[in-house]
Coordinates of C-alpha atoms in Angstrom, one line a residue:
Chain A
X1 CA 90.8 -45.9 -10.5
X2 CA 88.9 -43.9 -13.0
X3 CA 91.0 -41.3 -14.4
X4 CA 90.2 -37.8 -15.1
X5 CA 89.4 -35.2 -17.2
X6 CA 93.1 -33.8 -17.8
X7 CA 94.6 -37.7 -17.3
X8 CA 92.0 -38.6 -20.5
X9 CA 93.3 -35.9 -22.3
X10 CA 97.3 -36.3 -22.3
X11 CA 96.1 -39.8 -22.7
X12 CA 94.7 -39.2 -26.2
X13 CA 97.0 -36.7 -27.9
X14 CA 99.7 -39.4 -27.1
X15 CA 97.5 -41.9 -29.4
X16 CA 95.2 -43.0 -27.3
X17 CA 92.1 -44.1 -29.0
X18 CA 90.2 -45.7 -25.3
X19 CA 90.9 -42.5 -24.2
X20 CA 88.9 -40.0 -25.3
X21 CA 86.3 -42.7 -25.8
X22 CA 86.4 -42.3 -22.1
X23 CA 86.0 -38.9 -22.3
X24 CA 82.7 -39.5 -25.1
X25 CA 80.8 -41.3 -22.9
X26 CA 81.3 -38.9 -19.9
X27 CA 80.3 -36.0 -21.3
X28 CA 78.0 -36.4 -24.7
X29 CA 74.9 -36.3 -22.2
X30 CA 75.8 -33.9 -20.7
X31 CA 76.5 -31.9 -23.8
X32 CA 73.3 -32.9 -25.6
X33 CA 71.1 -31.8 -23.0
X34 CA 73.1 -28.2 -23.2
X35 CA 72.5 -28.8 -26.9
X36 CA 69.0 -30.3 -26.5
X37 CA 67.8 -27.0 -24.3
X38 CA 69.4 -24.3 -26.1
X39 CA 67.6 -25.6 -29.3
X40 CA 65.2 -27.3 -28.3
X41 CA 65.4 -30.0 -31.2
X42 CA 66.4 -33.6 -30.3
X43 CA 67.5 -34.2 -34.1
X44 CA 69.5 -31.0 -34.6
X45 CA 70.5 -31.7 -30.3
X46 CA 72.1 -34.8 -31.1
X47 CA 74.3 -33.2 -34.3
X48 CA 75.7 -30.4 -32.5
X49 CA 76.6 -33.4 -29.8
X50 CA 78.4 -35.5 -32.4
X51 CA 80.1 -32.9 -34.2
X52 CA 80.8 -31.3 -30.6
X53 CA 83.0 -34.6 -30.4
X54 CA 84.5 -34.3 -33.8
X55 CA 85.5 -31.2 -33.8
X56 CA 87.0 -31.2 -30.1
X57 CA 88.5 -34.4 -31.4
X58 CA 90.7 -32.5 -34.3
X59 CA 90.9 -29.6 -31.9
X60 CA 92.6 -31.7 -28.8
X61 CA 96.3 -31.0 -29.9
X62 CA 95.8 -27.7 -29.6
X63 CA 94.0 -28.0 -25.9
X64 CA 96.9 -26.8 -23.4
X65 CA 94.5 -26.9 -20.4
X66 CA 93.5 -22.7 -20.4
X67 CA 91.0 -24.2 -19.1
X68 CA 88.9 -27.4 -17.8
X69 CA 87.9 -29.7 -20.6
X70 CA 84.3 -29.7 -19.4
X71 CA 84.6 -25.6 -20.3
X72 CA 86.5 -25.9 -23.5
X73 CA 83.3 -28.8 -24.4
X74 CA 80.9 -26.1 -23.8
X75 CA 82.6 -23.1 -26.2
X76 CA 82.5 -26.1 -28.3
X77 CA 78.9 -27.0 -28.1
X78 CA 77.3 -23.8 -27.5
X79 CA 79.5 -22.1 -30.1
X80 CA 77.6 -24.6 -33.1
X81 CA 74.2 -24.4 -31.3
X82 CA 74.3 -20.7 -32.2
X83 CA 75.8 -21.4 -35.9
X84 CA 72.4 -23.6 -35.3
X85 CA 70.3 -20.7 -35.0
X86 CA 71.5 -18.6 -36.9
X87 CA 71.2 -20.3 -39.4
X88 CA 68.0 -21.2 -39.6
X89 CA 67.7 -17.0 -38.2
X90 CA 65.0 -18.4 -36.2
X91 CA 64.1 -18.8 -32.7
X92 CA 64.2 -23.0 -31.0
X93 CA 61.3 -23.9 -31.4
X94 CA 60.8 -25.9 -28.3
X95 CA 59.1 -29.3 -28.9
X96 CA 57.1 -30.2 -26.3
X97 CA 57.2 -34.2 -25.2
X98 CA 54.9 -36.3 -26.7
X99 CA 51.4 -36.8 -25.6
X100 CA 50.8 -39.1 -22.9
X101 CA 51.4 -41.8 -23.8
X102 CA 49.9 -44.0 -21.5
X103 CA 53.0 -47.1 -21.7
X104 CA 55.3 -44.5 -20.0
X105 CA 53.4 -42.9 -17.7
X106 CA 53.6 -47.0 -16.1
X107 CA 56.7 -47.0 -16.5
X108 CA 58.3 -44.0 -15.4
X109 CA 55.8 -43.5 -12.1
X110 CA 58.1 -43.3 -8.8
X111 CA 55.5 -45.4 -6.7
X112 CA 54.1 -42.7 -5.2
X113 CA 52.9 -40.8 -7.5
X114 CA 49.5 -40.8 -8.5
X115 CA 48.8 -40.7 -12.7
X116 CA 47.1 -37.7 -12.3
X117 CA 50.4 -36.4 -10.7
X118 CA 52.3 -37.2 -13.7
X119 CA 50.3 -35.5 -15.9
X120 CA 50.4 -32.9 -14.2
X121 CA 54.0 -32.8 -14.0
X122 CA 54.0 -33.1 -18.0
X123 CA 52.0 -30.7 -18.0
X124 CA 54.6 -28.2 -16.7
X125 CA 57.9 -29.8 -18.3
X126 CA 56.0 -28.5 -21.8
X127 CA 55.7 -24.8 -19.8
X128 CA 58.8 -24.8 -18.6
X129 CA 60.0 -26.2 -22.4
X130 CA 57.2 -23.3 -24.1
X131 CA 58.5 -20.2 -21.4
X132 CA 62.2 -20.6 -22.2
X133 CA 61.0 -20.7 -25.8
X134 CA 60.9 -16.8 -25.4
X135 CA 63.9 -16.3 -23.6
X136 CA 66.6 -14.6 -25.6
X137 CA 69.6 -16.3 -26.6
X138 CA 71.7 -14.9 -25.0
X139 CA 69.5 -15.4 -21.2
X140 CA 68.4 -18.6 -22.8
X141 CA 71.6 -19.9 -22.5
X142 CA 73.0 -18.0 -19.2
X143 CA 70.6 -19.9 -16.8
X144 CA 71.1 -23.3 -19.3
X145 CA 74.4 -22.8 -17.7
X146 CA 73.9 -22.2 -14.6
X147 CA 69.7 -24.4 -13.7
X148 CA 71.5 -27.6 -15.8
X149 CA 75.7 -27.8 -15.9
X150 CA 75.7 -25.8 -12.0
X151 CA 79.2 -23.9 -13.7
X152 CA 79.4 -21.0 -11.4
X153 CA 79.0 -17.3 -12.9
X154 CA 83.1 -16.5 -14.3
X155 CA 82.7 -19.9 -15.6
X156 CA 79.5 -18.4 -18.1
X157 CA 81.5 -15.8 -18.6
X158 CA 84.4 -17.5 -19.7
X159 CA 82.3 -19.4 -22.3
X160 CA 79.4 -16.1 -23.4
X161 CA 82.9 -14.0 -23.8
X162 CA 81.3 -11.0 -21.2
X163 CA 81.8 -9.8 -18.2
X164 CA 81.0 -11.2 -14.6
X165 CA 78.4 -8.4 -14.1
X166 CA 76.2 -9.4 -17.5
X167 CA 75.8 -12.4 -17.1
X168 CA 74.5 -11.6 -13.6
X169 CA 72.0 -9.3 -15.3
X170 CA 71.4 -11.5 -17.9
X171 CA 71.1 -14.9 -15.7
X172 CA 68.4 -12.0 -13.2
X173 CA 66.6 -11.7 -17.1
X174 CA 65.9 -13.9 -17.5
X175 CA 64.2 -15.7 -14.5
X176 CA 62.0 -12.1 -14.6
X177 CA 60.4 -13.6 -18.0
X178 CA 59.7 -16.5 -17.3
X179 CA 58.3 -16.0 -14.4
X180 CA 55.7 -14.0 -15.6
X181 CA 55.7 -16.2 -19.1
X182 CA 55.2 -19.7 -15.9
X183 CA 52.7 -17.3 -13.7
X184 CA 51.1 -16.6 -17.6
X185 CA 50.6 -19.9 -18.3
X186 CA 49.7 -21.5 -14.6
X187 CA 46.4 -18.5 -14.7
X188 CA 45.5 -20.1 -18.1
X189 CA 45.7 -23.6 -17.0
X190 CA 43.4 -22.4 -13.9
Chain B
X1 CA 53.6 -3.8 9.5
X2 CA 56.4 -4.6 6.6
X3 CA 57.2 -1.7 4.4
X4 CA 55.8 -2.8 0.8
X5 CA 57.0 0.8 -0.6
X6 CA 60.1 0.2 -3.8
X7 CA 63.6 -1.3 -2.5
X8 CA 66.0 0.4 -1.2
X9 CA 68.9 -1.4 -1.6
X10 CA 71.9 1.0 -2.1
X11 CA 73.9 -0.7 -4.5
X12 CA 73.3 -3.3 -7.7
X13 CA 70.8 -5.0 -6.9
X14 CA 69.7 -7.1 -9.4
X15 CA 73.0 -8.4 -9.3
X16 CA 73.4 -9.6 -6.0
X17 CA 70.4 -10.7 -5.3
X18 CA 71.2 -13.0 -8.0
X19 CA 74.4 -14.6 -6.3
X20 CA 72.8 -14.5 -3.4
X21 CA 70.0 -16.8 -5.1
X22 CA 72.6 -19.4 -6.2
X23 CA 74.5 -18.9 -2.8
X24 CA 77.8 -17.0 -4.7
X25 CA 77.6 -14.4 -2.7
X26 CA 81.1 -13.2 -0.9
X27 CA 80.5 -13.3 3.1
X28 CA 79.7 -9.6 3.6
X29 CA 77.7 -9.2 0.5
X30 CA 75.9 -12.0 1.9
X31 CA 76.1 -11.1 5.2
X32 CA 74.4 -7.0 3.5
X33 CA 71.6 -8.6 1.6
X34 CA 70.6 -10.2 4.9
X35 CA 69.9 -7.4 6.9
X36 CA 68.2 -5.8 3.3
X37 CA 66.0 -8.6 3.4
X38 CA 64.4 -7.6 6.9
X39 CA 63.3 -4.5 5.8
X40 CA 62.7 -5.3 1.4
X41 CA 59.0 -6.6 0.8
X42 CA 59.9 -6.3 -2.6
X43 CA 63.3 -8.2 -3.1
X44 CA 61.8 -10.9 -0.1
X45 CA 58.9 -11.9 -3.0
X46 CA 60.4 -11.6 -5.7
X47 CA 63.6 -14.3 -4.3
X48 CA 61.0 -16.2 -3.2
X49 CA 59.1 -15.6 -6.7
X50 CA 62.6 -17.0 -8.3
X51 CA 63.1 -20.1 -6.4
X52 CA 59.7 -21.1 -7.1
X53 CA 60.7 -20.8 -10.8
X54 CA 64.4 -22.9 -10.1
X55 CA 62.0 -25.6 -8.3
X56 CA 59.9 -25.9 -11.7
X57 CA 63.5 -25.4 -14.0
X58 CA 64.0 -28.6 -12.4
X59 CA 61.2 -30.5 -13.9
X60 CA 62.0 -30.0 -17.2
X61 CA 64.6 -32.6 -18.2
X62 CA 66.2 -33.5 -22.4
X63 CA 65.3 -36.9 -23.8
X64 CA 67.3 -39.6 -23.2
X65 CA 70.0 -39.9 -25.5
X66 CA 68.1 -43.7 -28.2
X67 CA 72.4 -44.5 -28.4
X68 CA 75.9 -43.6 -27.5
X69 CA 77.1 -40.8 -30.3
X70 CA 78.7 -41.6 -32.9
X71 CA 81.7 -40.7 -33.7
X72 CA 84.6 -43.0 -35.2
X73 CA 87.6 -42.5 -34.7
X74 CA 90.5 -44.8 -36.4
X75 CA 93.9 -43.5 -35.6
X76 CA 93.8 -40.6 -32.8
X77 CA 97.5 -39.3 -33.6
X78 CA 97.6 -36.3 -34.6
X79 CA 100.6 -37.0 -36.9
X80 CA 100.3 -40.3 -38.2
X81 CA 102.4 -43.5 -38.2
X82 CA 103.8 -45.5 -40.5
X83 CA 102.5 -49.2 -39.7
X84 CA 104.8 -52.2 -40.6
X85 CA 103.8 -54.8 -43.2
X86 CA 105.2 -58.2 -42.1
X87 CA 106.1 -60.2 -44.6
X88 CA 103.9 -63.4 -43.7
X89 CA 100.0 -61.2 -44.4
X90 CA 101.2 -59.4 -48.0
X91 CA 104.2 -60.7 -49.3
X92 CA 106.6 -59.3 -51.1
X93 CA 104.3 -56.7 -52.9
X94 CA 103.2 -56.1 -48.9
X95 CA 107.2 -55.9 -48.5
X96 CA 107.9 -53.1 -51.6
X97 CA 105.0 -50.8 -50.7
X98 CA 107.8 -50.4 -47.8
X99 CA 110.6 -49.4 -49.2
X100 CA 111.2 -46.2 -51.7
X101 CA 111.5 -46.1 -55.2
X102 CA 114.3 -45.1 -55.7
X103 CA 116.1 -47.9 -53.7
X104 CA 113.8 -51.0 -54.8
X105 CA 115.2 -49.3 -58.5
X106 CA 119.5 -49.3 -56.8
X107 CA 117.8 -52.9 -55.5
X108 CA 117.5 -54.1 -58.8
X109 CA 120.1 -53.2 -60.6
X110 CA 122.1 -55.2 -58.2
X111 CA 120.5 -57.2 -58.3
X112 CA 120.9 -57.3 -62.5
X113 CA 125.2 -57.0 -62.1
X114 CA 125.0 -60.6 -60.2
X115 CA 123.6 -62.2 -62.0
X116 CA 125.6 -61.5 -64.4
X117 CA 128.5 -62.3 -63.0
X118 CA 126.8 -65.1 -62.2
X119 CA 126.5 -66.1 -65.4
X120 CA 130.0 -64.9 -66.6
X121 CA 129.4 -62.7 -69.5
X122 CA 131.4 -63.4 -72.4
X123 CA 131.0 -60.0 -74.9
X124 CA 133.1 -59.8 -77.9
X125 CA 133.3 -58.2 -81.7
X126 CA 135.0 -60.5 -84.1
X127 CA 134.0 -61.9 -88.0
X128 CA 130.5 -61.9 -87.2
X129 CA 130.4 -58.7 -84.7
X130 CA 129.0 -58.7 -81.5
X131 CA 128.5 -61.5 -79.3
X132 CA 127.1 -62.0 -75.8
X133 CA 127.4 -65.0 -75.1
X134 CA 127.4 -66.8 -70.6
X135 CA 131.0 -68.4 -70.6
X136 CA 129.9 -71.6 -69.3
X137 CA 130.0 -73.0 -72.4
X138 CA 131.3 -76.8 -72.6
X139 CA 134.4 -77.0 -74.3
X140 CA 135.5 -79.7 -77.0
X141 CA 136.5 -83.4 -75.2
X142 CA 140.6 -83.5 -76.0
X143 CA 141.3 -85.8 -78.6
X144 CA 143.2 -88.2 -77.9
X145 CA 147.0 -88.0 -78.1
X146 CA 148.9 -89.1 -80.5
X147 CA 151.5 -91.9 -80.4
X148 CA 156.0 -90.2 -79.6
X149 CA 157.7 -90.4 -82.3
X150 CA 161.4 -90.1 -82.7
X151 CA 161.5 -87.2 -85.2
X152 CA 165.4 -88.0 -86.2
X153 CA 165.4 -90.5 -87.8
X154 CA 162.3 -89.6 -90.1
X155 CA 163.1 -89.9 -94.2
X156 CA 161.7 -86.5 -93.6
X157 CA 163.6 -84.8 -91.3
X158 CA 166.2 -83.4 -93.7
X159 CA 164.4 -81.6 -95.7
X160 CA 161.9 -80.6 -93.3
X161 CA 164.5 -79.3 -91.3
X162 CA 165.6 -76.6 -95.4
X163 CA 162.5 -75.8 -95.4
X164 CA 162.4 -74.3 -92.1
X165 CA 165.6 -73.1 -92.8
X166 CA 164.3 -71.3 -96.5
X167 CA 161.3 -69.8 -94.8
X168 CA 163.0 -68.5 -92.1
X169 CA 165.7 -66.7 -94.8
X170 CA 163.0 -65.7 -96.6
X171 CA 160.6 -63.7 -93.8
X172 CA 164.3 -61.6 -92.7
X173 CA 164.6 -60.9 -95.7
X174 CA 160.6 -59.3 -96.2
X175 CA 160.1 -55.3 -95.1
X176 CA 158.1 -53.9 -92.5
X177 CA 154.8 -52.9 -92.7
X178 CA 153.5 -49.6 -91.4
X179 CA 151.3 -49.1 -88.4
X180 CA 148.2 -48.8 -90.8
X181 CA 146.7 -51.6 -89.4
X182 CA 147.3 -50.7 -85.8
X183 CA 144.8 -47.6 -86.2
X184 CA 142.1 -50.0 -87.6
X185 CA 142.7 -51.6 -84.7
X186 CA 142.0 -48.8 -82.2
X187 CA 139.3 -47.7 -84.2
X188 CA 137.6 -51.1 -83.6
X189 CA 138.2 -51.3 -80.2
X190 CA 136.8 -47.8 -80.0
X191 CA 133.8 -49.0 -82.2
X192 CA 133.5 -52.0 -79.2
X193 CA 133.3 -50.2 -76.6
X194 CA 130.7 -47.5 -77.5
X195 CA 128.5 -50.7 -79.0
X196 CA 128.6 -52.2 -75.7
X197 CA 128.5 -48.2 -73.4
X198 CA 125.1 -48.4 -76.0
X199 CA 124.2 -51.6 -75.3
X200 CA 124.8 -51.9 -71.5
X201 CA 122.6 -47.9 -71.0
X202 CA 119.5 -50.2 -73.0
X203 CA 118.8 -52.6 -70.3
X204 CA 119.3 -49.8 -67.7
X205 CA 116.6 -47.5 -69.6
X206 CA 114.6 -50.6 -69.5
X207 CA 115.5 -52.7 -66.7
X208 CA 113.6 -48.8 -65.4
X209 CA 111.1 -49.3 -67.1
X210 CA 109.7 -52.4 -66.0
X211 CA 110.7 -51.2 -62.5
X212 CA 108.5 -48.2 -63.1
X213 CA 106.0 -50.4 -64.9
X214 CA 105.9 -52.9 -61.8
X215 CA 105.4 -50.2 -59.5
X216 CA 102.7 -48.6 -61.2
X217 CA 101.2 -51.9 -60.3
X218 CA 101.7 -51.7 -56.9
X219 CA 100.8 -48.8 -56.5
X220 CA 97.2 -48.6 -58.5
X221 CA 96.3 -51.9 -57.0
X222 CA 96.9 -50.7 -53.2
X223 CA 94.5 -47.4 -53.6
X224 CA 91.3 -50.1 -55.4
X225 CA 92.7 -51.9 -52.2
X226 CA 92.2 -48.9 -50.0
X227 CA 89.6 -47.6 -51.7
X228 CA 87.1 -50.6 -51.0
X229 CA 87.7 -50.7 -47.4
X230 CA 86.7 -47.2 -46.8
X231 CA 84.2 -48.0 -48.6
X232 CA 83.1 -50.8 -46.3
X233 CA 83.8 -48.4 -43.7
X234 CA 81.1 -46.0 -44.8
X235 CA 78.8 -48.4 -45.1
X236 CA 79.1 -49.6 -41.6
X237 CA 78.4 -46.3 -40.3
X238 CA 75.5 -44.9 -42.1
X239 CA 74.0 -48.2 -41.2
X240 CA 74.6 -47.6 -37.9
X241 CA 73.7 -44.0 -37.7
X242 CA 70.6 -44.1 -39.4
X243 CA 70.2 -47.1 -37.0
X244 CA 69.4 -44.9 -34.0
X245 CA 67.1 -42.0 -36.1
X246 CA 64.6 -45.1 -37.3
X247 CA 63.9 -46.7 -33.9
X248 CA 63.3 -42.9 -32.6
X249 CA 60.8 -42.2 -35.8
X250 CA 58.4 -45.5 -35.2
X251 CA 58.2 -45.0 -31.7
X252 CA 56.8 -40.8 -32.0
X253 CA 54.6 -42.8 -34.7
X254 CA 53.9 -45.8 -32.0
X255 CA 52.9 -43.1 -30.1
X256 CA 51.0 -41.1 -32.2
X257 CA 48.3 -44.1 -32.9
X258 CA 47.8 -45.1 -29.2
X259 CA 47.2 -41.8 -28.3
X260 CA 44.9 -42.4 -31.9
X261 CA 43.6 -45.3 -30.1
X262 CA 42.6 -44.2 -26.9
X263 CA 41.1 -41.4 -27.1
X264 CA 38.2 -43.1 -29.9
X265 CA 35.3 -43.4 -27.7

């Protein structure tokens, strides 16, 4: 039987290391993905991910279940990302994926997808990444949390510490910027 | 023909559009906006564009984690709980670690006291000074008893009796001695007591010193062992942590080389 996050947290607080390791395994990929999409660097995102779980472990006795465990983890991760960006004093540089690697293409292409389609898809990925760098931190965070982590407006508002209407406004403005940037890039490519 | 003029939606248009886009609008708001979309080209166009952007964003995937997050959790309990060490794994020294110092000193003194009792120590002060010896000394073998002799028939019996009578009469005539010798005995006894106490204190001090030295040696050995263990764990962690990063760097270098090779005519 799969234990819920709350059950694993309770066991971890009582001293069960395996339970916390289970939480790490369950949430390391989403946290890493959040960090990567927010700050744009693979190794730094990995460091943020690791630090997130270390801080969560230390603060676990103080976790009272007032929010979902995942929301609590996201908050820690976002704070670390924010600290990283302030420390670096620059907007994140999203590293586009490595240039086309034939071996990757051979193994990644879906059966019905041609190599040309896969290259086009990778190009679009690069365009999306570049467009995301144009966004201010708050808009990018709101879009990442909504698009890639499926959080509700209220959860995003709680995480970012802002009103519900502000979250919607940030999403609208972020989507507007992305629409413009993607159209611009697509026009250049075409 | 549809009206391309500016949107005339009454309300917070941007927030409602986003809520509609992400399907988080309540029933009434959704119905209202549905009706609005039938007459507003701007909102229809914008909604469609945002759906396209979301579709493109769906193609952006984050890189895969090279390996699991390396977080080492030793003893995750908030309050550390001491683990009792069985005697078999460390012997007397390991067991001694768990006992407080004061208890160890008290146990050692009890041991010394019992040992002194077993040794049956005798402390005397006489003309030879303070003497400490154990009571388990062998007495001289008993001398063989002389054959019994009937004194009444001895020729010297009368002379011996007369001599005895004379000594008794002389002793009875001697004056009673003064109290000076009694005071001397008390002084001597006091001096003996003082020396005994002094000796006991010295022995106790020496015992405590030896126990403190023993505890210090045990503690420093324990600290050295802990440092060694920590260093070994640190080496293992650093090796494990670096492995994933080194693999990723090597993979990038290989990709770059492969690209250069593929681009050569």
